[in-house]
CSV table of C-alpha atoms and ligand atoms in Angstrom, one decimal:
chain,number,residue,atom,x,y,z
K,1,MET,CA,0.0,0.0,0.0
K,2,ILE,CA,1.2,3.5,-0.8
K,3,TYR,CA,-0.3,5.9,1.8
K,4,ALA,CA,-0.6,9.3,0.1
K,5,ASP,CA,-3.2,10.9,2.4
K,6,ASN,CA,-1.0,12.5,5.1
K,7,ALA,CA,-3.2,15.6,5.1
K,8,ALA,CA,-6.0,13.5,6.5
K,9,THR,CA,-3.9,11.9,9.1
K,10,THR,CA,-0.4,10.5,9.5
K,11,LYS,CA,1.1,7.2,10.8
K,12,MET,CA,2.3,7.6,14.4
K,13,SER,CA,6.1,7.6,14.7
K,14,GLU,CA,7.8,4.8,16.5
K,15,ALA,CA,9.1,7.2,19.2
K,16,ALA,CA,5.7,8.6,19.8
K,17,ILE,CA,4.2,5.1,20.1
K,18,ASN,CA,6.9,4.2,22.6
K,19,THR,CA,6.3,7.3,24.7
K,20,MET,CA,2.6,6.6,24.7
K,21,ILE,CA,3.0,3.0,25.8
K,22,SER,CA,5.5,3.8,28.5
K,23,VAL,CA,3.3,6.5,30.0
K,24,MET,CA,0.3,4.2,29.8
K,25,ASN,CA,2.2,1.4,31.5
K,26,ASP,CA,4.2,3.3,34.1
K,27,ASN,CA,2.5,6.6,34.7
K,28,TYR,CA,-1.2,6.1,34.7
K,29,GLY,CA,-1.8,8.3,37.7
K,30,ASN,CA,-4.1,11.3,37.5
K,31,PRO,CA,-2.1,14.6,37.3
K,32,SER,CA,-4.6,16.2,39.7
K,33,SER,CA,-3.9,13.6,42.4
K,34,LEU,CA,-1.7,14.9,45.2
K,35,TYR,CA,0.3,11.7,46.0
K,36,SER,CA,3.6,11.3,44.3
K,37,PHE,CA,2.3,8.9,41.6
K,38,GLY,CA,-0.2,11.5,40.5
K,39,GLN,CA,2.5,14.2,40.7
K,40,LYS,CA,4.8,12.1,38.4
K,41,ALA,CA,2.0,12.2,35.8
K,42,LYS,CA,1.8,16.0,36.4
K,43,GLU,CA,5.5,16.3,35.8
K,44,ILE,CA,5.2,14.4,32.4
K,45,LEU,CA,2.4,16.8,31.5
K,46,GLU,CA,4.4,19.9,32.3
K,47,GLU,CA,7.5,18.6,30.5
K,48,ALA,CA,5.4,18.1,27.4
K,49,ARG,CA,4.1,21.6,27.8
K,50,ASN,CA,7.6,23.1,28.1
K,51,GLU,CA,8.7,21.1,25.1
K,52,VAL,CA,5.7,22.2,22.9
K,53,ALA,CA,6.2,25.9,24.0
K,54,THR,CA,9.8,25.9,23.1
K,55,LEU,CA,9.2,24.2,19.7
K,56,ILE,CA,6.8,26.9,18.6
K,57,GLY,CA,8.9,29.8,19.8
K,58,THR,CA,7.5,30.9,23.1
K,59,ALA,CA,9.3,30.9,26.5
K,60,ASN,CA,6.0,30.7,28.4
K,61,PRO,CA,4.5,27.2,28.8
K,62,ARG,CA,1.4,28.7,30.4
K,63,GLU,CA,0.4,29.9,26.9
K,64,ILE,CA,-0.1,26.2,25.9
K,65,ILE,CA,-3.6,24.7,26.5
K,66,PHE,CA,-3.9,21.0,25.7
K,67,THR,CA,-7.1,20.1,23.8
K,68,SER,CA,-8.7,17.1,22.1
K,69,GLY,CA,-7.3,18.2,18.7
K,70,GLY,CA,-7.3,20.9,16.1
K,71,SER,CA,-11.1,21.3,15.9
K,72,GLU,CA,-11.4,22.0,19.6
K,73,ALA,CA,-8.5,24.5,19.5
K,74,ASP,CA,-10.1,26.3,16.6
K,75,ASN,CA,-13.4,26.5,18.4
K,76,GLN,CA,-11.8,27.8,21.6
K,77,ALA,CA,-9.7,30.4,19.9
K,78,ILE,CA,-12.6,31.8,17.9
K,79,MET,CA,-15.2,31.7,20.7
K,80,SER,CA,-12.7,33.4,23.1
K,81,ALA,CA,-12.0,36.2,20.7
K,82,ALA,CA,-15.7,36.6,20.0
K,83,ALA,CA,-16.5,36.8,23.8
K,84,LEU,CA,-13.8,39.5,24.2
K,85,GLY,CA,-15.1,41.3,21.2
K,86,ARG,CA,-18.7,41.2,22.3
K,87,LYS,CA,-17.6,42.7,25.7
K,88,ASN,CA,-16.0,45.6,23.8
K,89,GLY,CA,-18.7,46.1,21.2
K,90,LYS,CA,-16.6,44.6,18.5
K,91,MET,CA,-18.8,42.3,16.5
K,92,HIS,CA,-16.8,41.9,13.2
K,93,ILE,CA,-14.6,38.9,12.4
K,94,ILE,CA,-12.3,38.5,9.3
K,95,SER,CA,-11.4,35.1,7.9
K,96,SER,CA,-10.8,33.5,4.5
K,97,ALA,CA,-13.1,31.6,2.2
K,98,PHE,CA,-11.2,28.3,2.3
K,99,GLU,CA,-10.7,27.7,6.0
K,100,HIS,CA,-11.3,24.3,7.6
K,101,HIS,CA,-14.9,23.6,8.7
K,102,ALA,CA,-13.8,23.8,12.3
K,103,VAL,CA,-13.3,27.5,11.6
K,104,LEU,CA,-16.1,28.2,9.1
K,105,HIS,CA,-18.8,26.4,11.1
K,106,THR,CA,-17.8,28.2,14.3
K,107,LEU,CA,-18.0,31.5,12.4
K,108,GLU,CA,-21.5,30.5,11.1
K,109,ARG,CA,-22.6,30.0,14.6
K,110,LEU,CA,-21.3,33.4,15.6
K,111,LYS,CA,-23.1,34.9,12.6
K,112,LYS,CA,-26.3,33.6,14.0
K,113,GLU,CA,-25.4,35.2,17.3
K,114,GLY,CA,-25.1,38.6,15.6
K,115,PHE,CA,-21.5,38.8,14.4
K,116,GLU,CA,-20.6,40.1,11.0
K,117,ILE,CA,-18.2,37.9,9.1
K,118,THR,CA,-16.0,39.0,6.3
K,119,LEU,CA,-14.5,36.1,4.3
K,120,LEU,CA,-11.5,37.2,2.2
K,121,ASP,CA,-10.9,36.0,-1.3
K,122,VAL,CA,-8.1,33.5,-1.7
K,123,HIS,CA,-7.7,34.2,-5.4
K,124,GLU,CA,-6.8,31.7,-8.1
K,125,ASP,CA,-3.5,30.9,-6.5
K,126,GLY,CA,-5.0,30.1,-3.1
K,127,LEU,CA,-3.4,32.9,-1.3
K,128,VAL,CA,-4.8,35.7,0.9
K,129,ARG,CA,-3.4,39.1,0.2
K,130,PRO,CA,-2.2,40.9,3.3
K,131,GLU,CA,-3.2,44.3,1.9
K,132,GLU,CA,-6.8,43.0,1.6
K,133,VAL,CA,-6.6,42.0,5.3
K,134,LYS,CA,-5.6,45.6,6.0
K,135,GLU,CA,-8.5,47.0,4.0
K,136,ALA,CA,-11.0,44.7,5.7
K,137,ILE,CA,-10.0,45.6,9.3
K,138,ARG,CA,-12.5,48.0,10.9
K,139,ASP,CA,-12.8,49.7,14.3
K,140,ASP,CA,-15.1,46.9,15.4
K,141,THR,CA,-13.0,44.0,14.2
K,142,ALA,CA,-12.6,41.5,17.1
K,143,LEU,CA,-10.5,38.9,15.3
K,144,VAL,CA,-8.6,37.9,12.1
K,145,THR,CA,-8.3,34.2,11.6
K,146,VAL,CA,-6.4,32.9,8.6
K,147,MET,CA,-5.1,29.3,8.3
K,148,PHE,CA,-1.3,28.8,8.0
K,149,ALA,CA,-1.5,26.2,5.3
K,150,ASN,CA,-4.6,24.9,3.5
K,151,ASN,CA,-5.5,21.2,4.1
K,152,GLU,CA,-6.7,20.6,0.6
K,153,ILE,CA,-4.5,22.5,-1.8
K,154,GLY,CA,-1.6,23.1,0.6
K,155,THR,CA,-1.1,26.8,-0.1
K,156,VAL,CA,1.0,28.5,2.6
K,157,GLN,CA,-0.3,32.0,3.6
K,158,PRO,CA,1.8,35.1,4.3
K,159,ILE,CA,1.1,34.7,8.0
K,160,ARG,CA,3.9,36.9,9.3
K,161,GLU,CA,2.7,39.8,7.2
K,162,ILE,CA,-0.9,39.3,8.2
K,163,GLY,CA,0.2,39.1,11.8
K,164,ALA,CA,2.2,42.3,11.5
K,165,ILE,CA,-0.9,44.1,10.2
K,166,CYS,CA,-3.0,42.8,13.0
K,167,ARG,CA,-0.4,43.9,15.6
K,168,GLU,CA,-0.3,47.4,14.0
K,169,LYS,CA,-4.1,47.6,14.0
K,170,ASN,CA,-4.4,46.1,17.5
K,171,VAL,CA,-6.6,43.2,16.4
K,172,LEU,CA,-6.3,39.6,17.7
K,173,PHE,CA,-4.8,37.2,15.2
K,174,HIS,CA,-5.5,33.5,15.2
K,175,THR,CA,-4.1,30.9,12.8
K,176,ASP,CA,-5.2,27.3,12.2
K,177,ALA,CA,-1.7,25.8,11.9
K,178,VAL,CA,-2.8,22.2,11.9
K,179,GLN,CA,-1.3,21.4,8.5
K,180,ALA,CA,1.8,23.5,9.0
K,181,ILE,CA,3.2,22.6,12.3
K,182,GLY,CA,5.9,20.1,12.2
K,183,HIS,CA,6.2,20.6,8.5
K,184,LEU,CA,7.1,24.3,8.2
K,185,PRO,CA,9.2,26.5,10.5
K,186,ILE,CA,6.8,28.3,12.9
K,187,ASN,CA,7.7,30.8,15.6
K,188,VAL,CA,4.7,32.4,17.2
K,189,SER,CA,6.8,35.4,18.4
K,190,GLU,CA,8.5,36.2,15.0
K,191,ASP,CA,5.3,35.3,13.1
K,192,ASN,CA,3.2,37.8,15.1
K,193,ILE,CA,0.7,35.1,16.1
K,194,ASP,CA,-1.7,35.7,19.1
K,195,MET,CA,-3.4,32.3,18.9
K,196,LEU,CA,-2.5,29.1,17.1
K,197,SER,CA,-4.2,25.7,16.7
K,198,ALA,CA,-2.4,22.4,16.3
K,199,SER,CA,-3.3,18.7,16.1
K,200,ALA,CA,-0.9,15.8,16.9
K,201,HIS,CA,-2.2,13.3,14.3
K,202,LYS,CA,-1.1,15.6,11.5
K,203,PHE,CA,2.6,15.3,12.5
K,204,HIS,CA,2.9,11.6,13.4
K,205,GLY,CA,1.4,11.9,16.9
K,206,PRO,CA,-1.8,10.3,18.2
K,207,LYS,CA,-5.3,11.2,17.2
K,208,GLY,CA,-7.6,13.0,19.6
K,209,VAL,CA,-5.0,15.4,21.1
K,210,GLY,CA,-3.8,18.8,20.1
K,211,PHE,CA,-3.1,22.2,21.6
K,212,LEU,CA,-4.0,25.8,21.5
K,213,TYR,CA,-1.4,28.5,21.9
K,214,ALA,CA,-2.9,31.7,23.3
K,215,ARG,CA,-0.6,34.6,24.1
K,216,LYS,CA,-0.4,35.7,27.7
K,217,GLY,CA,-3.2,38.2,28.6
K,218,ILE,CA,-5.8,36.7,26.2
K,219,LYS,CA,-8.7,35.6,28.3
K,220,LEU,CA,-10.0,32.2,27.1
K,221,THR,CA,-13.6,31.1,27.1
K,222,ASN,CA,-14.1,27.5,28.2
K,223,ILE,CA,-15.6,25.2,25.6
K,224,ILE,CA,-15.7,22.3,28.1
K,225,GLU,CA,-16.8,23.2,31.6
K,226,GLY,CA,-15.9,21.1,34.7
K,227,GLY,CA,-12.8,20.7,36.8
K,228,ALA,CA,-9.9,23.1,37.1
K,229,GLN,CA,-7.5,21.4,34.7
K,230,GLU,CA,-5.4,23.5,32.3
K,231,LYS,CA,-5.6,26.4,34.8
K,232,GLY,CA,-9.4,26.4,34.6
K,233,ARG,CA,-9.3,26.9,30.8
K,234,ARG,CA,-10.2,23.3,29.7
K,235,ALA,CA,-11.9,20.8,32.0
K,236,GLY,CA,-11.4,17.1,31.9
K,237,THR,CA,-8.7,14.7,33.1
K,238,GLU,CA,-5.7,15.3,30.8
K,239,ASN,CA,-4.8,12.8,28.1
K,240,VAL,CA,-1.3,12.3,29.6
K,241,PRO,CA,-0.1,9.5,27.3
K,242,GLY,CA,-1.4,11.3,24.2
K,243,ILE,CA,0.1,14.7,25.2
K,244,ALA,CA,3.5,13.1,26.0
K,245,ALA,CA,3.4,11.3,22.7
K,246,MET,CA,2.5,14.6,20.9
K,247,ALA,CA,5.5,16.3,22.4
K,248,THR,CA,7.7,13.5,21.3
K,249,ALA,CA,6.3,13.6,17.8
K,250,LEU,CA,6.6,17.3,17.5
K,251,LYS,CA,10.2,17.3,18.7
K,252,GLU,CA,11.1,14.7,16.1
K,253,ALA,CA,9.2,16.5,13.3
K,254,CYS,CA,10.9,19.8,14.1
K,255,ALA,CA,14.4,18.2,14.4
K,256,SER,CA,14.1,16.8,10.8
K,257,LEU,CA,11.9,19.5,9.4
K,258,ASN,CA,14.3,20.9,6.8
K,259,GLU,CA,15.6,17.5,5.7
K,260,ASN,CA,12.0,16.1,5.3
K,261,ALA,CA,11.0,19.2,3.4
K,262,GLU,CA,13.8,18.7,0.9
K,263,ILE,CA,12.8,15.1,0.3
K,264,LEU,CA,9.1,15.9,0.0
K,265,LYS,CA,9.6,18.8,-2.3
K,266,LYS,CA,11.7,16.7,-4.7
K,267,HIS,CA,8.8,14.1,-4.9
K,268,ARG,CA,6.1,16.8,-5.0
K,269,ASP,CA,7.7,18.7,-7.9
K,270,ARG,CA,8.2,15.4,-9.8
K,271,LEU,CA,4.5,14.6,-9.3
K,272,ILE,CA,3.4,18.0,-10.4
K,273,SER,CA,5.5,18.1,-13.6
K,274,ALA,CA,4.5,14.6,-14.5
K,275,LEU,CA,0.7,15.0,-13.8
K,276,ASN,CA,0.8,18.3,-15.8
K,277,GLU,CA,1.5,16.2,-18.9
K,278,ILE,CA,-2.1,14.8,-18.6
K,279,PRO,CA,-4.2,16.9,-21.1
K,280,HIS,CA,-6.8,19.2,-19.7
K,281,SER,CA,-5.5,19.0,-16.2
K,282,ALA,CA,-4.4,21.8,-13.8
K,283,LEU,CA,-2.6,22.1,-10.5
K,284,ASN,CA,-4.7,23.6,-7.8
K,285,GLY,CA,-3.0,26.4,-5.8
K,286,ASP,CA,0.3,28.1,-6.2
K,287,ALA,CA,3.1,25.8,-7.2
K,288,ASP,CA,5.8,27.3,-4.9
K,289,ASN,CA,3.9,28.6,-1.8
K,290,ARG,CA,2.6,25.2,-0.9
K,291,LEU,CA,3.3,22.5,1.7
K,292,PRO,CA,6.3,20.3,0.8
K,293,GLY,CA,4.1,17.2,0.5
K,294,ASN,CA,1.0,18.5,-1.1
K,295,VAL,CA,-0.1,17.9,-4.7
K,296,ASN,CA,-3.7,18.7,-5.8
K,297,PHE,CA,-4.9,18.5,-9.3
K,298,CYS,CA,-8.2,18.8,-11.3
K,299,PHE,CA,-8.7,16.6,-14.3
K,300,GLU,CA,-11.5,17.6,-16.6
K,301,GLY,CA,-14.2,15.1,-17.6
K,302,ILE,CA,-13.9,12.7,-14.7
K,303,GLU,CA,-15.3,12.2,-11.2
K,304,GLY,CA,-12.9,12.4,-8.3
K,305,GLU,CA,-14.6,9.5,-6.5
K,306,SER,CA,-14.2,7.1,-9.3
K,307,LEU,CA,-10.5,8.1,-9.5
K,308,LEU,CA,-10.0,7.4,-5.8
K,309,LEU,CA,-11.7,4.0,-5.9
K,310,LEU,CA,-9.6,2.9,-8.9
K,311,LEU,CA,-6.4,4.2,-7.3
K,312,ASP,CA,-7.4,2.3,-4.2
K,313,ASP,CA,-7.6,-0.9,-6.3
K,314,LYS,CA,-4.0,-0.2,-7.3
K,315,GLY,CA,-3.0,0.1,-3.7
K,316,ILE,CA,-2.8,3.9,-3.6
K,317,GLN,CA,-4.6,5.8,-0.8
K,318,ALA,CA,-5.4,9.3,-1.8
K,319,SER,CA,-8.2,11.8,-1.4
K,320,SER,CA,-10.4,14.1,-3.5
K,321,GLY,CA,-11.4,17.6,-2.8
K,322,SER,CA,-15.0,16.6,-3.5
K,323,ALA,CA,-17.3,16.0,-0.6
K,324,CYS,CA,-19.5,13.6,-2.5
K,325,THR,CA,-18.2,10.7,-0.4
K,326,SER,CA,-19.5,12.3,2.8
K,327,GLY,CA,-23.0,12.5,1.4
K,328,SER,CA,-23.0,16.0,0.0
K,329,LEU,CA,-23.2,16.8,-3.7
K,330,ASP,CA,-21.4,20.0,-3.4
K,331,PRO,CA,-17.8,20.1,-4.5
K,332,SER,CA,-15.1,21.2,-2.2
K,333,HIS,CA,-15.5,24.8,-0.9
K,334,VAL,CA,-11.8,25.2,-1.2
K,335,LEU,CA,-11.7,24.5,-5.0
K,336,LEU,CA,-14.7,26.7,-5.5
K,337,ALA,CA,-12.9,29.4,-3.5
K,338,ILE,CA,-10.0,29.4,-6.0
K,339,GLY,CA,-12.5,29.8,-8.8
K,340,ARG,CA,-12.8,26.2,-10.1
K,341,VAL,CA,-16.3,25.7,-11.6
K,342,HIS,CA,-18.4,22.8,-10.2
K,343,ASP,CA,-17.7,20.3,-13.0
K,344,VAL,CA,-14.0,20.8,-12.8
K,345,ALA,CA,-13.9,20.8,-9.0
K,346,HIS,CA,-15.6,17.4,-9.0
K,347,GLY,CA,-12.6,15.9,-10.8
K,348,SER,CA,-10.0,16.6,-8.2
K,349,LEU,CA,-7.2,14.5,-6.6
K,350,ARG,CA,-5.2,15.3,-3.5
K,351,LEU,CA,-1.9,13.4,-2.9
K,352,SER,CA,-0.3,14.2,0.4
K,353,ILE,CA,2.9,12.2,0.5
K,354,GLY,CA,5.0,11.2,3.5
K,355,GLU,CA,8.7,11.3,4.0
K,356,ASP,CA,9.2,7.6,3.6
K,357,VAL,CA,7.8,7.4,0.1
K,358,SER,CA,10.4,6.0,-2.5
K,359,ASP,CA,11.2,7.2,-6.0
K,360,GLU,CA,9.7,4.0,-7.3
K,361,GLU,CA,6.5,4.6,-5.5
K,362,ILE,CA,6.3,8.1,-6.9
K,363,GLU,CA,6.7,6.7,-10.4
K,364,TYR,CA,4.1,4.1,-9.7
K,365,ILE,CA,1.6,6.8,-8.6
K,366,ILE,CA,2.3,8.8,-11.7
K,367,SER,CA,1.7,5.9,-14.1
K,368,SER,CA,-1.4,4.8,-12.1
K,369,VAL,CA,-3.0,8.2,-12.2
K,370,LYS,CA,-2.3,8.6,-15.9
K,371,GLU,CA,-3.8,5.2,-16.6
K,372,VAL,CA,-6.9,5.7,-14.4
K,373,VAL,CA,-7.6,9.2,-15.8
K,374,GLU,CA,-7.4,7.9,-19.4
K,375,TYR,CA,-9.5,4.9,-18.5
K,376,LEU,CA,-12.3,6.9,-16.9
K,377,ARG,CA,-12.4,9.5,-19.7
K,378,GLY,CA,-12.8,6.5,-22.0
K,379,PHE,CA,-16.4,6.1,-21.0
K,380,SER,CA,-17.3,9.5,-19.6
K,381,PRO,CA,-20.2,11.2,-21.4
K,382,VAL,CA,-18.8,14.6,-20.2
K,383,TRP,CA,-15.5,13.8,-21.8
K,384,ARG,CA,-17.2,12.6,-25.0
K,385,ASP,CA,-19.0,15.9,-25.3
K,386,LEU,CA,-15.8,17.9,-24.6
K,387,MET,CA,-14.0,15.9,-27.3
K,388,ALA,CA,-16.8,16.3,-29.8
K,389,GLY,CA,-16.7,20.1,-29.2
K,390,LYS,CA,-20.3,20.1,-27.9
K,391,THR,CA,-19.0,21.8,-24.7
K,392,PRO,CA,-15.9,23.9,-24.4
K,393,PHE,CA,-12.9,22.7,-22.4
K,394,ILE,CA,-12.2,24.8,-19.3
K,395,LEU,CA,-8.8,23.5,-18.5
T,1,PLP,C1,-7.2,18.1,10.5
T,1,PLP,C2,-7.5,19.6,10.5
T,1,PLP,C3,-8.2,20.1,11.6
T,1,PLP,C4,-8.9,19.3,12.6
T,1,PLP,O1,-8.1,18.7,13.5
T,1,PLP,P1,-8.6,17.5,14.4
T,1,PLP,O2,-7.5,17.2,15.4
T,1,PLP,O3,-8.8,16.3,13.5
T,1,PLP,O4,-9.8,18.0,15.1
T,1,PLP,C5,-8.4,21.5,11.6
T,1,PLP,N1,-7.8,22.3,10.7
T,1,PLP,C6,-7.1,21.8,9.7
T,1,PLP,C7,-6.4,22.7,8.7
T,1,PLP,C8,-6.9,20.4,9.6
T,1,PLP,O5,-6.2,19.9,8.6
């Protein structure tokens, strides 16, 4: 099997698994218990917090709140900024059109509660323009939230510039960095970030654990009420094995970040140039400002779902931008946001490769995709009409 869906989730690293097992076996105490066995678990928790804080460029571990993952961190960051805004009569939030649903759906909820939401255009290249952020900021803007890197098309946003604008205008800035952390260099201080969301399972850690970075002084609203864990900011007995494993995974990912990026970029660019040879196809998102392991294409005249199933038969695990598989007929909001029309957006393929992929596997992916696209077009009525000139080609 060739696993090319690392944007959906990653395989846990051996070191992270070992950390998790050892904590589960030897340190299963409750960090809130006062006896020494509980306090040992507490120590593990705080070591992980220090580690994570250092790895994202802050000296203050109290700015790290452990959560159940990226979605919870996004919810907490946005709901907190909204609560602060409401208190100060600031009811306007700025975001982008192609955020993860954890952000977009939270914003929809706030809209129902009376907030005004501005979604910035991400243009054809999948990039937010910092000057457009600047123009959109108003006196009543409570928050700007723009993702670090997009989960479908991999485009990497000018986060530092956007952060600088927010600093200058005195507006809170949150970034969903779930796809970026452990894959791109991130430093919350240098990148002018007030709040950042992360999830362990996107960087070879376990599922169901993540964290929110919130700069000192930002009052957080609880999403989960209960005990006084996480300094009263997130109730519930801490997932100590998961948190410890997350710290191990992040440390490992950051230590080999440049090396991994080099390897991935080489494979990525080979995939891009080879798949570009397929007639009536197009890369989605900017070719350079993108995650080292992300390739996302549209192929005219086919359905992404059929493409995925046939690739699966060939042992290749990939993903499509289309949400048809999840019961919706709408194509990906991300592909629509970069201006792909419905028919084209339906024929998309995302390959998110891992560091351990070989040259041979990349060549096998290329020949398989070419073969499957040609095969599907062979009996596609849409393709027949395109070829007959009944409908014009878009790509
Ligand atoms: C995966 C992902 C999330 C959600 O993270 P979970 O830990 O699965 O809740 C949020 N944002 C982005 C960009 C993601 O890729």
